[in-house]
Amino acid sequence: EENGFVVLKSFFSEDEIGEYSCVINKVFQQWMSIHEKSYIENDLINMSCLTDPLYFKTSTNDRLKFFELIAHKKLVSTVNSILGKGVYFHDTQLFFNPYNKHKSPYWHRDFQYSGIEEEVLIQELGKLKCLHLRIPLVSEKGVELIPKTHLRWDTSLERNVRLELEGHKNSENLPGSELISLDRGDLLIFDAEMLH
């Protein structure tokens, strides 16, 4: 509630992470065989809809097993303890390294891509709870966020950087940011509306 994120170290056992990795690697290989050209040309960093039936044509049982992993009892219990009952699943994404190793990260708030006017987003800030659950399959130091920004709107500098106004780039460093280090098996939960 205070900072907008929590890191739970060693949340998953190696066996549990191994199960995630096995399914996700199969899906990613299929996705890459379809999207490799776009991955290179557009410098993609993620794919969504890992649960799409397209990736489970040879075994619907694997798809069911993947949904069971996503709805892992201790995962759902942890999210319920944060948000209360009535939580629902929205989507899966896999983040990966871009083809261009020099691609810069970019500051954003997820709802900025919704098409909803900024004034409405400001009014609704803190009312909608949309959590990202990041489960690293490899150790990483790659999620940067600004604590407490799920409770307040941007400063003028943050807004200019995020929206690339007044000559700013959305990859610029921002004050108060925190780079999160995660090990395989950790769990990062953060509010999608915070600056990250």
Tab-separated table of C-alpha atoms in Angstrom:
chain	number	residue	atom	x	y	z
A	1	GLU	CA	0.000	0.000	0.000
A	2	GLU	CA	2.736	2.481	0.887
A	3	ASN	CA	5.316	1.918	-1.856
A	4	GLY	CA	3.240	0.263	-4.579
A	5	PHE	CA	5.363	-2.874	-4.806
A	6	VAL	CA	6.703	-5.825	-2.865
A	7	VAL	CA	9.485	-8.313	-3.589
A	8	LEU	CA	9.000	-11.810	-2.191
A	9	LYS	CA	12.367	-13.572	-2.258
A	10	SER	CA	12.484	-17.301	-3.116
A	11	PHE	CA	8.694	-17.390	-3.495
A	12	PHE	CA	8.870	-20.343	-5.891
A	13	SER	CA	10.938	-23.487	-5.488
A	14	GLU	CA	13.297	-24.522	-8.269
A	15	ASP	CA	10.861	-27.289	-9.258
A	16	GLU	CA	7.995	-24.802	-9.517
A	17	ILE	CA	10.042	-22.366	-11.614
A	18	GLY	CA	11.151	-25.291	-13.744
A	19	GLU	CA	7.502	-26.044	-14.535
A	20	TYR	CA	6.892	-22.429	-15.594
A	21	SER	CA	10.067	-22.402	-17.679
A	22	CYS	CA	9.205	-25.628	-19.483
A	23	VAL	CA	5.806	-24.387	-20.690
A	24	ILE	CA	6.914	-20.818	-21.402
A	25	ASN	CA	9.980	-21.870	-23.390
A	26	LYS	CA	7.795	-24.019	-25.675
A	27	VAL	CA	5.392	-21.123	-26.212
A	28	PHE	CA	8.219	-18.650	-26.825
A	29	GLN	CA	9.851	-20.897	-29.417
A	30	GLN	CA	6.569	-21.102	-31.329
A	31	TRP	CA	6.032	-17.354	-31.063
A	32	MET	CA	9.569	-16.653	-32.263
A	33	SER	CA	9.133	-18.937	-35.281
A	34	ILE	CA	6.175	-16.748	-36.320
A	35	HIS	CA	7.466	-13.315	-35.237
A	36	GLU	CA	11.253	-13.428	-35.629
A	37	LYS	CA	11.303	-10.821	-38.400
A	38	SER	CA	9.150	-8.431	-36.359
A	39	TYR	CA	11.232	-9.135	-33.237
A	40	ILE	CA	14.318	-7.903	-35.113
A	41	GLU	CA	12.800	-5.060	-37.161
A	42	ASN	CA	10.625	-3.618	-34.380
A	43	ASP	CA	12.990	-4.349	-31.496
A	44	LEU	CA	10.256	-6.149	-29.555
A	45	ILE	CA	10.774	-6.753	-25.855
A	46	ASN	CA	7.688	-8.773	-24.970
A	47	MET	CA	4.913	-11.006	-26.171
A	48	SER	CA	1.436	-11.334	-24.711
A	49	CYS	CA	-1.252	-14.026	-24.623
A	50	LEU	CA	0.979	-16.933	-23.657
A	51	THR	CA	-2.180	-18.941	-22.952
A	52	ASP	CA	-3.492	-18.616	-26.536
A	53	PRO	CA	-4.764	-22.019	-27.792
A	54	LEU	CA	-2.536	-21.499	-30.850
A	55	TYR	CA	0.465	-22.535	-28.755
A	56	PHE	CA	-1.177	-25.685	-27.387
A	57	LYS	CA	-2.539	-27.357	-30.513
A	58	THR	CA	-0.635	-30.579	-29.866
A	59	SER	CA	-1.639	-30.807	-26.203
A	60	THR	CA	-4.633	-29.053	-24.657
A	61	ASN	CA	-3.619	-30.725	-21.402
A	62	ASP	CA	-0.461	-28.563	-21.380
A	63	ARG	CA	-2.643	-25.463	-21.665
A	64	LEU	CA	-4.740	-26.552	-18.704
A	65	LYS	CA	-1.562	-27.277	-16.735
A	66	PHE	CA	-0.295	-23.775	-17.566
A	67	PHE	CA	-3.519	-22.182	-16.288
A	68	GLU	CA	-3.138	-24.223	-13.113
A	69	LEU	CA	0.392	-22.843	-12.722
A	70	ILE	CA	-0.855	-19.288	-13.249
A	71	ALA	CA	-3.554	-19.864	-10.634
A	72	HIS	CA	-1.071	-21.493	-8.242
A	73	LYS	CA	-2.675	-21.641	-4.783
A	74	LYS	CA	0.027	-19.681	-2.979
A	75	LEU	CA	0.126	-17.094	-5.778
A	76	VAL	CA	-3.638	-16.491	-5.659
A	77	SER	CA	-3.574	-16.476	-1.868
A	78	THR	CA	-0.810	-13.852	-1.861
A	79	VAL	CA	-2.654	-11.606	-4.326
A	80	ASN	CA	-5.895	-12.010	-2.356
A	81	SER	CA	-4.069	-10.958	0.814
A	82	ILE	CA	-3.060	-7.741	-0.967
A	83	LEU	CA	-6.295	-6.912	-2.805
A	84	GLY	CA	-8.932	-8.988	-1.083
A	85	LYS	CA	-11.301	-11.406	-2.792
A	86	GLY	CA	-12.633	-10.884	-6.292
A	87	VAL	CA	-9.293	-10.839	-8.093
A	88	TYR	CA	-9.351	-11.853	-11.731
A	89	PHE	CA	-6.737	-12.844	-14.265
A	90	HIS	CA	-6.189	-10.505	-17.204
A	91	ASP	CA	-3.223	-11.547	-19.334
A	92	THR	CA	0.190	-13.148	-19.492
A	93	GLN	CA	3.284	-11.567	-20.962
A	94	LEU	CA	6.815	-12.722	-21.458
A	95	PHE	CA	9.538	-10.086	-21.396
A	96	PHE	CA	12.829	-10.830	-23.109
A	97	ASN	CA	15.957	-9.043	-24.205
A	98	PRO	CA	15.568	-6.940	-27.352
A	99	TYR	CA	17.466	-7.827	-30.510
A	100	ASN	CA	19.215	-4.445	-30.246
A	101	LYS	CA	21.194	-4.694	-27.008
A	102	HIS	CA	21.361	-0.881	-26.848
A	103	LYS	CA	17.592	-0.362	-26.744
A	104	SER	CA	16.669	1.963	-23.885
A	105	PRO	CA	13.935	1.259	-21.347
A	106	TYR	CA	11.093	3.763	-21.198
A	107	TRP	CA	9.040	5.235	-18.373
A	108	HIS	CA	5.297	4.715	-18.506
A	109	ARG	CA	2.121	4.099	-16.556
A	110	ASP	CA	0.141	1.239	-18.092
A	111	PHE	CA	-3.154	3.093	-18.371
A	112	GLN	CA	-1.560	5.801	-20.522
A	113	TYR	CA	-2.099	3.368	-23.415
A	114	SER	CA	-5.821	2.976	-22.709
A	115	GLY	CA	-7.014	5.985	-24.707
A	116	ILE	CA	-8.619	7.455	-21.575
A	117	GLU	CA	-8.039	11.186	-21.097
A	118	GLU	CA	-5.330	12.142	-18.624
A	119	GLU	CA	-7.757	14.106	-16.400
A	120	VAL	CA	-9.828	10.948	-15.917
A	121	LEU	CA	-6.727	8.870	-15.204
A	122	ILE	CA	-5.674	11.378	-12.546
A	123	GLN	CA	-9.127	11.203	-10.916
A	124	GLU	CA	-9.128	7.398	-10.981
A	125	LEU	CA	-5.565	6.957	-9.724
A	126	GLY	CA	-5.609	4.661	-6.723
A	127	LYS	CA	-9.185	3.491	-7.307
A	128	LEU	CA	-8.371	0.804	-9.854
A	129	LYS	CA	-6.031	-1.942	-8.783
A	130	CYS	CA	-4.133	-3.614	-11.562
A	131	LEU	CA	-1.178	-5.610	-10.338
A	132	HIS	CA	1.713	-6.983	-12.332
A	133	LEU	CA	3.200	-10.193	-11.008
A	134	ARG	CA	6.691	-10.615	-12.377
A	135	ILE	CA	8.146	-14.086	-12.089
A	136	PRO	CA	11.755	-14.092	-13.291
A	137	LEU	CA	12.837	-17.266	-15.053
A	138	VAL	CA	16.428	-15.997	-14.869
A	139	SER	CA	18.092	-13.629	-12.427
A	140	GLU	CA	17.683	-10.054	-13.607
A	141	LYS	CA	18.178	-6.445	-12.719
A	142	GLY	CA	15.699	-4.947	-15.086
A	143	VAL	CA	12.590	-3.477	-13.502
A	144	GLU	CA	12.910	0.141	-12.480
A	145	LEU	CA	10.072	1.915	-10.747
A	146	ILE	CA	9.387	4.978	-8.663
A	147	PRO	CA	7.938	4.015	-5.277
A	148	LYS	CA	4.712	5.705	-4.141
A	149	THR	CA	3.773	6.948	-7.631
A	150	HIS	CA	0.719	4.694	-7.531
A	151	LEU	CA	-0.646	7.259	-5.035
A	152	ARG	CA	0.236	10.486	-6.833
A	153	TRP	CA	0.394	11.812	-10.361
A	154	ASP	CA	3.585	12.832	-12.154
A	155	THR	CA	5.726	15.778	-11.244
A	156	SER	CA	6.247	18.089	-14.228
A	157	LEU	CA	9.621	16.449	-14.938
A	158	GLU	CA	8.164	12.921	-14.723
A	159	ARG	CA	5.317	13.859	-17.083
A	160	ASN	CA	7.656	15.505	-19.578
A	161	VAL	CA	9.964	12.490	-19.567
A	162	ARG	CA	7.166	9.902	-19.709
A	163	LEU	CA	5.401	11.644	-22.604
A	164	GLU	CA	8.594	12.951	-24.246
A	165	LEU	CA	7.577	16.597	-23.995
A	166	GLU	CA	9.785	19.702	-24.110
A	167	GLY	CA	12.719	17.838	-25.636
A	168	HIS	CA	12.814	15.040	-23.043
A	169	LYS	CA	13.187	11.333	-23.839
A	170	ASN	CA	11.183	8.686	-21.996
A	171	SER	CA	14.411	6.817	-21.236
A	172	GLU	CA	15.939	9.590	-19.107
A	173	ASN	CA	16.834	8.906	-15.481
A	174	LEU	CA	14.258	10.127	-12.995
A	175	PRO	CA	14.827	11.057	-9.345
A	176	GLY	CA	13.630	8.620	-6.700
A	177	SER	CA	13.706	5.599	-9.000
A	178	GLU	CA	14.629	2.157	-7.720
A	179	LEU	CA	16.140	-0.604	-9.855
A	180	ILE	CA	14.838	-3.959	-8.646
A	181	SER	CA	17.103	-7.022	-8.602
A	182	LEU	CA	15.325	-10.347	-8.842
A	183	ASP	CA	16.600	-13.903	-8.678
A	184	ARG	CA	15.027	-16.899	-10.354
A	185	GLY	CA	12.153	-17.933	-8.083
A	186	ASP	CA	11.487	-14.462	-6.641
A	187	LEU	CA	8.179	-12.690	-7.135
A	188	LEU	CA	7.754	-8.962	-7.761
A	189	ILE	CA	4.238	-7.586	-7.364
A	190	PHE	CA	3.688	-3.980	-8.370
A	191	ASP	CA	0.881	-1.591	-9.222
A	192	ALA	CA	0.727	-1.159	-13.001
A	193	GLU	CA	-0.194	2.485	-12.561
A	194	MET	CA	3.005	3.471	-10.844
A	195	LEU	CA	5.789	4.930	-12.949
A	196	HIS	CA	7.910	2.038	-14.149
